[in-house]
Amino acid sequence: MSKLLKYILLFILVALLIAIRFFEDSLFYDPYLTFFQNDYLYLDSPRREMVKLVGFTTLRYALNTIISLGIIYVVFKDKSIVKFSSIIYGIAYIILIALFLYFTANPKQEDYYLFFNIRRFLIQPIILILLLPAFYYNKIKGN
């Protein structure tokens, strides 16, 4: 893959991640978007449809995961890294969605900050931000 093609693909994939974030209000059902923009530590949890919320959160996580795996492949061109990353994303999803379900079913003001951060891992590509430097460090350390 030429450097130009690599940079074009990276630009497109990053632009897709940005588009998901930019259009989140219209693409996904998430009453917590406006809730966490306000002074949420002093508010009651918003009304929500659990099945719809979990479905859209899962969809957003899946879209971010697919794009992130594409970025990892374009950067490292190593299928074993992509497979390992897929396992990390799968395990993270199981743990995070279980915690997400707990906090949405049992909303307590003292748990809002922890819930806010767990939700961020589900709806934003934070795992990508953690994996890229880790794989890069592993690559330069191994050579």
PDB file of N, CA and C in Angstrom, residues 43-133:
ATOM      1  N   LEU A  43     -28.961  16.462  39.072  1.00  0.00           N
ATOM      2  CA  LEU A  43     -30.236  16.208  38.388  1.00  0.00           C
ATOM      3  C   LEU A  43     -30.640  14.750  38.552  1.00  0.00           C
ATOM      4  N   ASP A  44     -31.923  14.479  38.330  1.00  0.00           N
ATOM      5  CA  ASP A  44     -32.393  13.097  38.295  1.00  0.00           C
ATOM      6  C   ASP A  44     -32.116  12.520  36.916  1.00  0.00           C
ATOM      7  N   SER A  45     -31.936  11.214  36.873  1.00  0.00           N
ATOM      8  CA  SER A  45     -31.678  10.519  35.611  1.00  0.00           C
ATOM      9  C   SER A  45     -32.830  10.759  34.631  1.00  0.00           C
ATOM     10  N   PRO A  46     -32.533  10.941  33.348  1.00  0.00           N
ATOM     11  CA  PRO A  46     -33.618  11.206  32.384  1.00  0.00           C
ATOM     12  C   PRO A  46     -34.454   9.953  32.115  1.00  0.00           C
ATOM     13  N   ARG A  47     -35.660  10.188  31.617  1.00  0.00           N
ATOM     14  CA  ARG A  47     -36.506   9.063  31.189  1.00  0.00           C
ATOM     15  C   ARG A  47     -35.853   8.421  29.961  1.00  0.00           C
ATOM     16  N   ARG A  48     -35.948   7.108  29.879  1.00  0.00           N
ATOM     17  CA  ARG A  48     -35.291   6.410  28.778  1.00  0.00           C
ATOM     18  C   ARG A  48     -36.016   5.114  28.448  1.00  0.00           C
ATOM     19  N   GLU A  49     -35.878   4.706  27.200  1.00  0.00           N
ATOM     20  CA  GLU A  49     -36.362   3.404  26.756  1.00  0.00           C
ATOM     21  C   GLU A  49     -35.153   2.480  26.731  1.00  0.00           C
ATOM     22  N   MET A  50     -35.089   1.541  27.645  1.00  0.00           N
ATOM     23  CA  MET A  50     -33.888   0.721  27.842  1.00  0.00           C
ATOM     24  C   MET A  50     -33.474  -0.065  26.594  1.00  0.00           C
ATOM     25  N   VAL A  51     -34.418  -0.739  25.965  1.00  0.00           N
ATOM     26  CA  VAL A  51     -34.071  -1.566  24.799  1.00  0.00           C
ATOM     27  C   VAL A  51     -33.533  -0.688  23.674  1.00  0.00           C
ATOM     28  N   LYS A  52     -34.207   0.412  23.434  1.00  0.00           N
ATOM     29  CA  LYS A  52     -33.776   1.340  22.380  1.00  0.00           C
ATOM     30  C   LYS A  52     -32.411   1.945  22.719  1.00  0.00           C
ATOM     31  N   LEU A  53     -32.218   2.324  23.965  1.00  0.00           N
ATOM     32  CA  LEU A  53     -30.948   2.914  24.402  1.00  0.00           C
ATOM     33  C   LEU A  53     -29.799   1.921  24.250  1.00  0.00           C
ATOM     34  N   VAL A  54     -29.996   0.707  24.709  1.00  0.00           N
ATOM     35  CA  VAL A  54     -28.941  -0.314  24.600  1.00  0.00           C
ATOM     36  C   VAL A  54     -28.678  -0.651  23.135  1.00  0.00           C
ATOM     37  N   GLY A  55     -29.721  -0.728  22.331  1.00  0.00           N
ATOM     38  CA  GLY A  55     -29.552  -1.022  20.904  1.00  0.00           C
ATOM     39  C   GLY A  55     -28.738   0.046  20.189  1.00  0.00           C
ATOM     40  N   PHE A  56     -29.062   1.308  20.420  1.00  0.00           N
ATOM     41  CA  PHE A  56     -28.326   2.385  19.761  1.00  0.00           C
ATOM     42  C   PHE A  56     -26.907   2.535  20.319  1.00  0.00           C
ATOM     43  N   THR A  57     -26.742   2.276  21.610  1.00  0.00           N
ATOM     44  CA  THR A  57     -25.392   2.321  22.188  1.00  0.00           C
ATOM     45  C   THR A  57     -24.541   1.202  21.595  1.00  0.00           C
ATOM     46  N   THR A  58     -25.129   0.038  21.436  1.00  0.00           N
ATOM     47  CA  THR A  58     -24.418  -1.091  20.826  1.00  0.00           C
ATOM     48  C   THR A  58     -24.080  -0.790  19.366  1.00  0.00           C
ATOM     49  N   LEU A  59     -25.028  -0.209  18.643  1.00  0.00           N
ATOM     50  CA  LEU A  59     -24.773   0.160  17.247  1.00  0.00           C
ATOM     51  C   LEU A  59     -23.611   1.142  17.159  1.00  0.00           C
ATOM     52  N   ARG A  60     -23.617   2.133  18.007  1.00  0.00           N
ATOM     53  CA  ARG A  60     -22.539   3.129  17.982  1.00  0.00           C
ATOM     54  C   ARG A  60     -21.203   2.490  18.342  1.00  0.00           C
ATOM     55  N   TYR A  61     -21.190   1.612  19.337  1.00  0.00           N
ATOM     56  CA  TYR A  61     -19.962   0.907  19.706  1.00  0.00           C
ATOM     57  C   TYR A  61     -19.466   0.057  18.529  1.00  0.00           C
ATOM     58  N   ALA A  62     -20.384  -0.627  17.861  1.00  0.00           N
ATOM     59  CA  ALA A  62     -20.009  -1.476  16.722  1.00  0.00           C
ATOM     60  C   ALA A  62     -19.429  -0.642  15.579  1.00  0.00           C
ATOM     61  N   LEU A  63     -20.066   0.476  15.258  1.00  0.00           N
ATOM     62  CA  LEU A  63     -19.543   1.348  14.191  1.00  0.00           C
ATOM     63  C   LEU A  63     -18.154   1.870  14.543  1.00  0.00           C
ATOM     64  N   ASN A  64     -17.986   2.353  15.774  1.00  0.00           N
ATOM     65  CA  ASN A  64     -16.679   2.839  16.203  1.00  0.00           C
ATOM     66  C   ASN A  64     -15.638   1.722  16.186  1.00  0.00           C
ATOM     67  N   THR A  65     -16.046   0.524  16.575  1.00  0.00           N
ATOM     68  CA  THR A  65     -15.127  -0.612  16.595  1.00  0.00           C
ATOM     69  C   THR A  65     -14.673  -0.984  15.188  1.00  0.00           C
ATOM     70  N   ILE A  66     -15.593  -1.075  14.255  1.00  0.00           N
ATOM     71  CA  ILE A  66     -15.250  -1.445  12.875  1.00  0.00           C
ATOM     72  C   ILE A  66     -14.299  -0.413  12.260  1.00  0.00           C
ATOM     73  N   ILE A  67     -14.614   0.851  12.455  1.00  0.00           N
ATOM     74  CA  ILE A  67     -13.752   1.909  11.922  1.00  0.00           C
ATOM     75  C   ILE A  67     -12.391   1.886  12.614  1.00  0.00           C
ATOM     76  N   SER A  68     -12.384   1.686  13.924  1.00  0.00           N
ATOM     77  CA  SER A  68     -11.125   1.640  14.675  1.00  0.00           C
ATOM     78  C   SER A  68     -10.261   0.464  14.236  1.00  0.00           C
ATOM     79  N   LEU A  69     -10.879  -0.685  14.001  1.00  0.00           N
ATOM     80  CA  LEU A  69     -10.119  -1.841  13.514  1.00  0.00           C
ATOM     81  C   LEU A  69      -9.547  -1.564  12.128  1.00  0.00           C
ATOM     82  N   GLY A  70     -10.306  -0.825  11.312  1.00  0.00           N
ATOM     83  CA  GLY A  70      -9.788  -0.410  10.003  1.00  0.00           C
ATOM     84  C   GLY A  70      -8.573   0.486  10.153  1.00  0.00           C
ATOM     85  N   ILE A  71      -8.624   1.410  11.080  1.00  0.00           N
ATOM     86  CA  ILE A  71      -7.479   2.307  11.324  1.00  0.00           C
ATOM     87  C   ILE A  71      -6.273   1.505  11.798  1.00  0.00           C
ATOM     88  N   ILE A  72      -6.501   0.580  12.712  1.00  0.00           N
ATOM     89  CA  ILE A  72      -5.396  -0.244  13.216  1.00  0.00           C
ATOM     90  C   ILE A  72      -4.780  -1.052  12.082  1.00  0.00           C
ATOM     91  N   TYR A  73      -5.616  -1.600  11.198  1.00  0.00           N
ATOM     92  CA  TYR A  73      -5.076  -2.371  10.077  1.00  0.00           C
ATOM     93  C   TYR A  73      -4.278  -1.486   9.119  1.00  0.00           C
ATOM     94  N   VAL A  74      -4.804  -0.323   8.804  1.00  0.00           N
ATOM     95  CA  VAL A  74      -4.108   0.577   7.876  1.00  0.00           C
ATOM     96  C   VAL A  74      -2.765   1.020   8.465  1.00  0.00           C
ATOM     97  N   VAL A  75      -2.731   1.291   9.750  1.00  0.00           N
ATOM     98  CA  VAL A  75      -1.492   1.764  10.378  1.00  0.00           C
ATOM     99  C   VAL A  75      -0.453   0.651  10.474  1.00  0.00           C
ATOM    100  N   PHE A  76      -0.863  -0.547  10.907  1.00  0.00           N
ATOM    101  CA  PHE A  76       0.118  -1.609  11.188  1.00  0.00           C
ATOM    102  C   PHE A  76       0.182  -2.707  10.125  1.00  0.00           C
ATOM    103  N   LYS A  77      -0.837  -2.845   9.290  1.00  0.00           N
ATOM    104  CA  LYS A  77      -0.886  -3.871   8.239  1.00  0.00           C
ATOM    105  C   LYS A  77      -0.563  -5.260   8.787  1.00  0.00           C
ATOM    106  N   ASP A  78      -1.144  -5.580   9.939  1.00  0.00           N
ATOM    107  CA  ASP A  78      -0.876  -6.853  10.609  1.00  0.00           C
ATOM    108  C   ASP A  78      -2.207  -7.442  11.088  1.00  0.00           C
ATOM    109  N   LYS A  79      -2.599  -8.561  10.480  1.00  0.00           N
ATOM    110  CA  LYS A  79      -3.882  -9.170  10.823  1.00  0.00           C
ATOM    111  C   LYS A  79      -3.911  -9.696  12.254  1.00  0.00           C
ATOM    112  N   SER A  80      -2.766 -10.109  12.787  1.00  0.00           N
ATOM    113  CA  SER A  80      -2.760 -10.605  14.165  1.00  0.00           C
ATOM    114  C   SER A  80      -3.054  -9.480  15.157  1.00  0.00           C
ATOM    115  N   ILE A  81      -2.609  -8.277  14.859  1.00  0.00           N
ATOM    116  CA  ILE A  81      -2.927  -7.130  15.715  1.00  0.00           C
ATOM    117  C   ILE A  81      -4.415  -6.828  15.642  1.00  0.00           C
ATOM    118  N   VAL A  82      -4.991  -6.937  14.448  1.00  0.00           N
ATOM    119  CA  VAL A  82      -6.430  -6.694  14.289  1.00  0.00           C
ATOM    120  C   VAL A  82      -7.228  -7.766  15.033  1.00  0.00           C
ATOM    121  N   LYS A  83      -6.800  -9.025  14.955  1.00  0.00           N
ATOM    122  CA  LYS A  83      -7.490 -10.097  15.681  1.00  0.00           C
ATOM    123  C   LYS A  83      -7.411  -9.869  17.185  1.00  0.00           C
ATOM    124  N   PHE A  84      -6.239  -9.521  17.679  1.00  0.00           N
ATOM    125  CA  PHE A  84      -6.073  -9.250  19.104  1.00  0.00           C
ATOM    126  C   PHE A  84      -6.936  -8.053  19.522  1.00  0.00           C
ATOM    127  N   SER A  85      -6.958  -7.029  18.694  1.00  0.00           N
ATOM    128  CA  SER A  85      -7.782  -5.848  18.981  1.00  0.00           C
ATOM    129  C   SER A  85      -9.261  -6.212  19.008  1.00  0.00           C
ATOM    130  N   SER A  86      -9.673  -7.091  18.111  1.00  0.00           N
ATOM    131  CA  SER A  86     -11.070  -7.538  18.089  1.00  0.00           C
ATOM    132  C   SER A  86     -11.444  -8.225  19.397  1.00  0.00           C
ATOM    133  N   ILE A  87     -10.531  -9.025  19.911  1.00  0.00           N
ATOM    134  CA  ILE A  87     -10.769  -9.691  21.196  1.00  0.00           C
ATOM    135  C   ILE A  87     -10.878  -8.658  22.316  1.00  0.00           C
ATOM    136  N   ILE A  88      -9.987  -7.677  22.305  1.00  0.00           N
ATOM    137  CA  ILE A  88     -10.027  -6.604  23.309  1.00  0.00           C
ATOM    138  C   ILE A  88     -11.367  -5.868  23.230  1.00  0.00           C
ATOM    139  N   TYR A  89     -11.788  -5.507  22.025  1.00  0.00           N
ATOM    140  CA  TYR A  89     -13.065  -4.816  21.842  1.00  0.00           C
ATOM    141  C   TYR A  89     -14.237  -5.686  22.300  1.00  0.00           C
ATOM    142  N   GLY A  90     -14.193  -6.968  22.019  1.00  0.00           N
ATOM    143  CA  GLY A  90     -15.270  -7.869  22.439  1.00  0.00           C
ATOM    144  C   GLY A  90     -15.370  -7.991  23.949  1.00  0.00           C
ATOM    145  N   ILE A  91     -14.243  -8.192  24.600  1.00  0.00           N
ATOM    146  CA  ILE A  91     -14.227  -8.295  26.068  1.00  0.00           C
ATOM    147  C   ILE A  91     -14.666  -6.971  26.694  1.00  0.00           C
ATOM    148  N   ALA A  92     -14.150  -5.872  26.148  1.00  0.00           N
ATOM    149  CA  ALA A  92     -14.518  -4.552  26.670  1.00  0.00           C
ATOM    150  C   ALA A  92     -16.010  -4.328  26.534  1.00  0.00           C
ATOM    151  N   TYR A  93     -16.582  -4.727  25.407  1.00  0.00           N
ATOM    152  CA  TYR A  93     -18.020  -4.536  25.207  1.00  0.00           C
ATOM    153  C   TYR A  93     -18.822  -5.292  26.263  1.00  0.00           C
ATOM    154  N   ILE A  94     -18.474  -6.530  26.488  1.00  0.00           N
ATOM    155  CA  ILE A  94     -19.217  -7.345  27.462  1.00  0.00           C
ATOM    156  C   ILE A  94     -19.167  -6.709  28.854  1.00  0.00           C
ATOM    157  N   ILE A  95     -17.988  -6.295  29.267  1.00  0.00           N
ATOM    158  CA  ILE A  95     -17.840  -5.683  30.594  1.00  0.00           C
ATOM    159  C   ILE A  95     -18.552  -4.335  30.650  1.00  0.00           C
ATOM    160  N   LEU A  96     -18.318  -3.490  29.643  1.00  0.00           N
ATOM    161  CA  LEU A  96     -18.888  -2.140  29.660  1.00  0.00           C
ATOM    162  C   LEU A  96     -20.408  -2.139  29.525  1.00  0.00           C
ATOM    163  N   ILE A  97     -20.957  -3.012  28.679  1.00  0.00           N
ATOM    164  CA  ILE A  97     -22.415  -3.011  28.504  1.00  0.00           C
ATOM    165  C   ILE A  97     -23.090  -3.554  29.762  1.00  0.00           C
ATOM    166  N   ALA A  98     -22.451  -4.492  30.448  1.00  0.00           N
ATOM    167  CA  ALA A  98     -23.015  -4.991  31.712  1.00  0.00           C
ATOM    168  C   ALA A  98     -23.063  -3.864  32.746  1.00  0.00           C
ATOM    169  N   LEU A  99     -21.983  -3.103  32.854  1.00  0.00           N
ATOM    170  CA  LEU A  99     -21.956  -1.964  33.776  1.00  0.00           C
ATOM    171  C   LEU A  99     -22.945  -0.887  33.342  1.00  0.00           C
ATOM    172  N   PHE A 100     -23.027  -0.649  32.040  1.00  0.00           N
ATOM    173  CA  PHE A 100     -23.964   0.327  31.494  1.00  0.00           C
ATOM    174  C   PHE A 100     -25.402  -0.051  31.858  1.00  0.00           C
ATOM    175  N   LEU A 101     -25.740  -1.319  31.699  1.00  0.00           N
ATOM    176  CA  LEU A 101     -27.085  -1.792  32.041  1.00  0.00           C
ATOM    177  C   LEU A 101     -27.358  -1.624  33.528  1.00  0.00           C
ATOM    178  N   TYR A 102     -26.383  -1.939  34.352  1.00  0.00           N
ATOM    179  CA  TYR A 102     -26.559  -1.776  35.794  1.00  0.00           C
ATOM    180  C   TYR A 102     -26.846  -0.318  36.146  1.00  0.00           C
ATOM    181  N   PHE A 103     -26.034   0.587  35.617  1.00  0.00           N
ATOM    182  CA  PHE A 103     -26.194   2.001  35.970  1.00  0.00           C
ATOM    183  C   PHE A 103     -27.449   2.632  35.372  1.00  0.00           C
ATOM    184  N   THR A 104     -27.905   2.164  34.226  1.00  0.00           N
ATOM    185  CA  THR A 104     -29.148   2.714  33.678  1.00  0.00           C
ATOM    186  C   THR A 104     -30.358   2.144  34.409  1.00  0.00           C
ATOM    187  N   ALA A 105     -30.269   0.899  34.865  1.00  0.00           N
ATOM    188  CA  ALA A 105     -31.386   0.295  35.597  1.00  0.00           C
ATOM    189  C   ALA A 105     -31.447   0.792  37.043  1.00  0.00           C
ATOM    190  N   ASN A 106     -30.314   1.165  37.605  1.00  0.00           N
ATOM    191  CA  ASN A 106     -30.234   1.607  38.997  1.00  0.00           C
ATOM    192  C   ASN A 106     -29.576   2.984  39.086  1.00  0.00           C
ATOM    193  N   PRO A 107     -30.218   4.020  38.575  1.00  0.00           N
ATOM    194  CA  PRO A 107     -29.575   5.339  38.581  1.00  0.00           C
ATOM    195  C   PRO A 107     -29.511   5.936  39.993  1.00  0.00           C
ATOM    196  N   LYS A 108     -28.299   6.278  40.390  1.00  0.00           N
ATOM    197  CA  LYS A 108     -28.067   6.955  41.672  1.00  0.00           C
ATOM    198  C   LYS A 108     -27.144   8.123  41.408  1.00  0.00           C
ATOM    199  N   GLN A 109     -27.442   9.251  42.002  1.00  0.00           N
ATOM    200  CA  GLN A 109     -26.640  10.441  41.742  1.00  0.00           C
ATOM    201  C   GLN A 109     -25.175  10.241  42.084  1.00  0.00           C
ATOM    202  N   GLU A 110     -24.884   9.474  43.115  1.00  0.00           N
ATOM    203  CA  GLU A 110     -23.491   9.268  43.497  1.00  0.00           C
ATOM    204  C   GLU A 110     -22.721   8.418  42.479  1.00  0.00           C
ATOM    205  N   ASP A 111     -23.445   7.723  41.592  1.00  0.00           N
ATOM    206  CA  ASP A 111     -22.808   6.890  40.569  1.00  0.00           C
ATOM    207  C   ASP A 111     -22.727   7.566  39.202  1.00  0.00           C
ATOM    208  N   TYR A 112     -23.268   8.763  39.054  1.00  0.00           N
ATOM    209  CA  TYR A 112     -23.333   9.413  37.744  1.00  0.00           C
ATOM    210  C   TYR A 112     -21.964   9.605  37.106  1.00  0.00           C
ATOM    211  N   TYR A 113     -20.981  10.006  37.885  1.00  0.00           N
ATOM    212  CA  TYR A 113     -19.661  10.265  37.302  1.00  0.00           C
ATOM    213  C   TYR A 113     -19.037   8.973  36.762  1.00  0.00           C
ATOM    214  N   LEU A 114     -19.139   7.892  37.510  1.00  0.00           N
ATOM    215  CA  LEU A 114     -18.630   6.600  37.043  1.00  0.00           C
ATOM    216  C   LEU A 114     -19.401   6.141  35.808  1.00  0.00           C
ATOM    217  N   PHE A 115     -20.725   6.292  35.844  1.00  0.00           N
ATOM    218  CA  PHE A 115     -21.555   5.934  34.694  1.00  0.00           C
ATOM    219  C   PHE A 115     -21.181   6.765  33.464  1.00  0.00           C
ATOM    220  N   PHE A 116     -20.959   8.060  33.668  1.00  0.00           N
ATOM    221  CA  PHE A 116     -20.555   8.956  32.580  1.00  0.00           C
ATOM    222  C   PHE A 116     -19.300   8.419  31.886  1.00  0.00           C
ATOM    223  N   ASN A 117     -18.318   7.996  32.656  1.00  0.00           N
ATOM    224  CA  ASN A 117     -17.063   7.512  32.070  1.00  0.00           C
ATOM    225  C   ASN A 117     -17.208   6.152  31.412  1.00  0.00           C
ATOM    226  N   ILE A 118     -18.004   5.277  31.982  1.00  0.00           N
ATOM    227  CA  ILE A 118     -18.255   3.974  31.348  1.00  0.00           C
ATOM    228  C   ILE A 118     -18.955   4.181  30.010  1.00  0.00           C
ATOM    229  N   ARG A 119     -19.932   5.072  30.006  1.00  0.00           N
ATOM    230  CA  ARG A 119     -20.666   5.389  28.780  1.00  0.00           C
ATOM    231  C   ARG A 119     -19.742   5.964  27.711  1.00  0.00           C
ATOM    232  N   ARG A 120     -18.781   6.766  28.120  1.00  0.00           N
ATOM    233  CA  ARG A 120     -17.828   7.344  27.160  1.00  0.00           C
ATOM    234  C   ARG A 120     -17.040   6.260  26.433  1.00  0.00           C
ATOM    235  N   PHE A 121     -16.638   5.218  27.147  1.00  0.00           N
ATOM    236  CA  PHE A 121     -15.912   4.127  26.503  1.00  0.00           C
ATOM    237  C   PHE A 121     -16.787   3.412  25.481  1.00  0.00           C
ATOM    238  N   LEU A 122     -18.084   3.384  25.698  1.00  0.00           N
ATOM    239  CA  LEU A 122     -18.992   2.728  24.758  1.00  0.00           C
ATOM    240  C   LEU A 122     -19.287   3.582  23.528  1.00  0.00           C
ATOM    241  N   ILE A 123     -19.374   4.895  23.686  1.00  0.00           N
ATOM    242  CA  ILE A 123     -19.829   5.717  22.568  1.00  0.00           C
ATOM    243  C   ILE A 123     -18.720   6.495  21.878  1.00  0.00           C
ATOM    244  N   GLN A 124     -17.512   6.468  22.408  1.00  0.00           N
ATOM    245  CA  GLN A 124     -16.403   7.185  21.788  1.00  0.00           C
ATOM    246  C   GLN A 124     -15.245   6.214  21.548  1.00  0.00           C
ATOM    247  N   PRO A 125     -14.391   6.494  20.591  1.00  0.00           N
ATOM    248  CA  PRO A 125     -13.305   5.553  20.254  1.00  0.00           C
ATOM    249  C   PRO A 125     -12.095   5.658  21.196  1.00  0.00           C
ATOM    250  N   ILE A 126     -12.358   5.622  22.493  1.00  0.00           N
ATOM    251  CA  ILE A 126     -11.281   5.751  23.481  1.00  0.00           C
ATOM    252  C   ILE A 126     -10.349   4.542  23.445  1.00  0.00           C
ATOM    253  N   ILE A 127     -10.897   3.363  23.201  1.00  0.00           N
ATOM    254  CA  ILE A 127     -10.059   2.156  23.160  1.00  0.00           C
ATOM    255  C   ILE A 127      -9.032   2.276  22.037  1.00  0.00           C
ATOM    256  N   LEU A 128      -9.418   2.858  20.906  1.00  0.00           N
ATOM    257  CA  LEU A 128      -8.472   3.094  19.810  1.00  0.00           C
ATOM    258  C   LEU A 128      -7.331   3.989  20.270  1.00  0.00           C
ATOM    259  N   ILE A 129      -7.668   5.030  21.021  1.00  0.00           N
ATOM    260  CA  ILE A 129      -6.650   5.966  21.511  1.00  0.00           C
ATOM    261  C   ILE A 129      -5.678   5.264  22.459  1.00  0.00           C
ATOM    262  N   LEU A 130      -6.138   4.231  23.137  1.00  0.00           N
ATOM    263  CA  LEU A 130      -5.264   3.454  24.019  1.00  0.00           C
ATOM    264  C   LEU A 130      -4.451   2.409  23.252  1.00  0.00           C
ATOM    265  N   LEU A 131      -5.075   1.774  22.253  1.00  0.00           N
ATOM    266  CA  LEU A 131      -4.411   0.690  21.533  1.00  0.00           C
ATOM    267  C   LEU A 131      -3.322   1.166  20.568  1.00  0.00           C
ATOM    268  N   LEU A 132      -3.569   2.254  19.857  1.00  0.00           N
ATOM    269  CA  LEU A 132      -2.585   2.710  18.868  1.00  0.00           C
ATOM    270  C   LEU A 132      -1.196   2.937  19.474  1.00  0.00           C
ATOM    271  N   PRO A 133      -1.065   3.717  20.549  1.00  0.00           N
ATOM    272  CA  PRO A 133       0.278   3.893  21.113  1.00  0.00           C
ATOM    273  C   PRO A 133       0.849   2.601  21.698  1.00  0.00           C
TER     274      PRO A 133
END
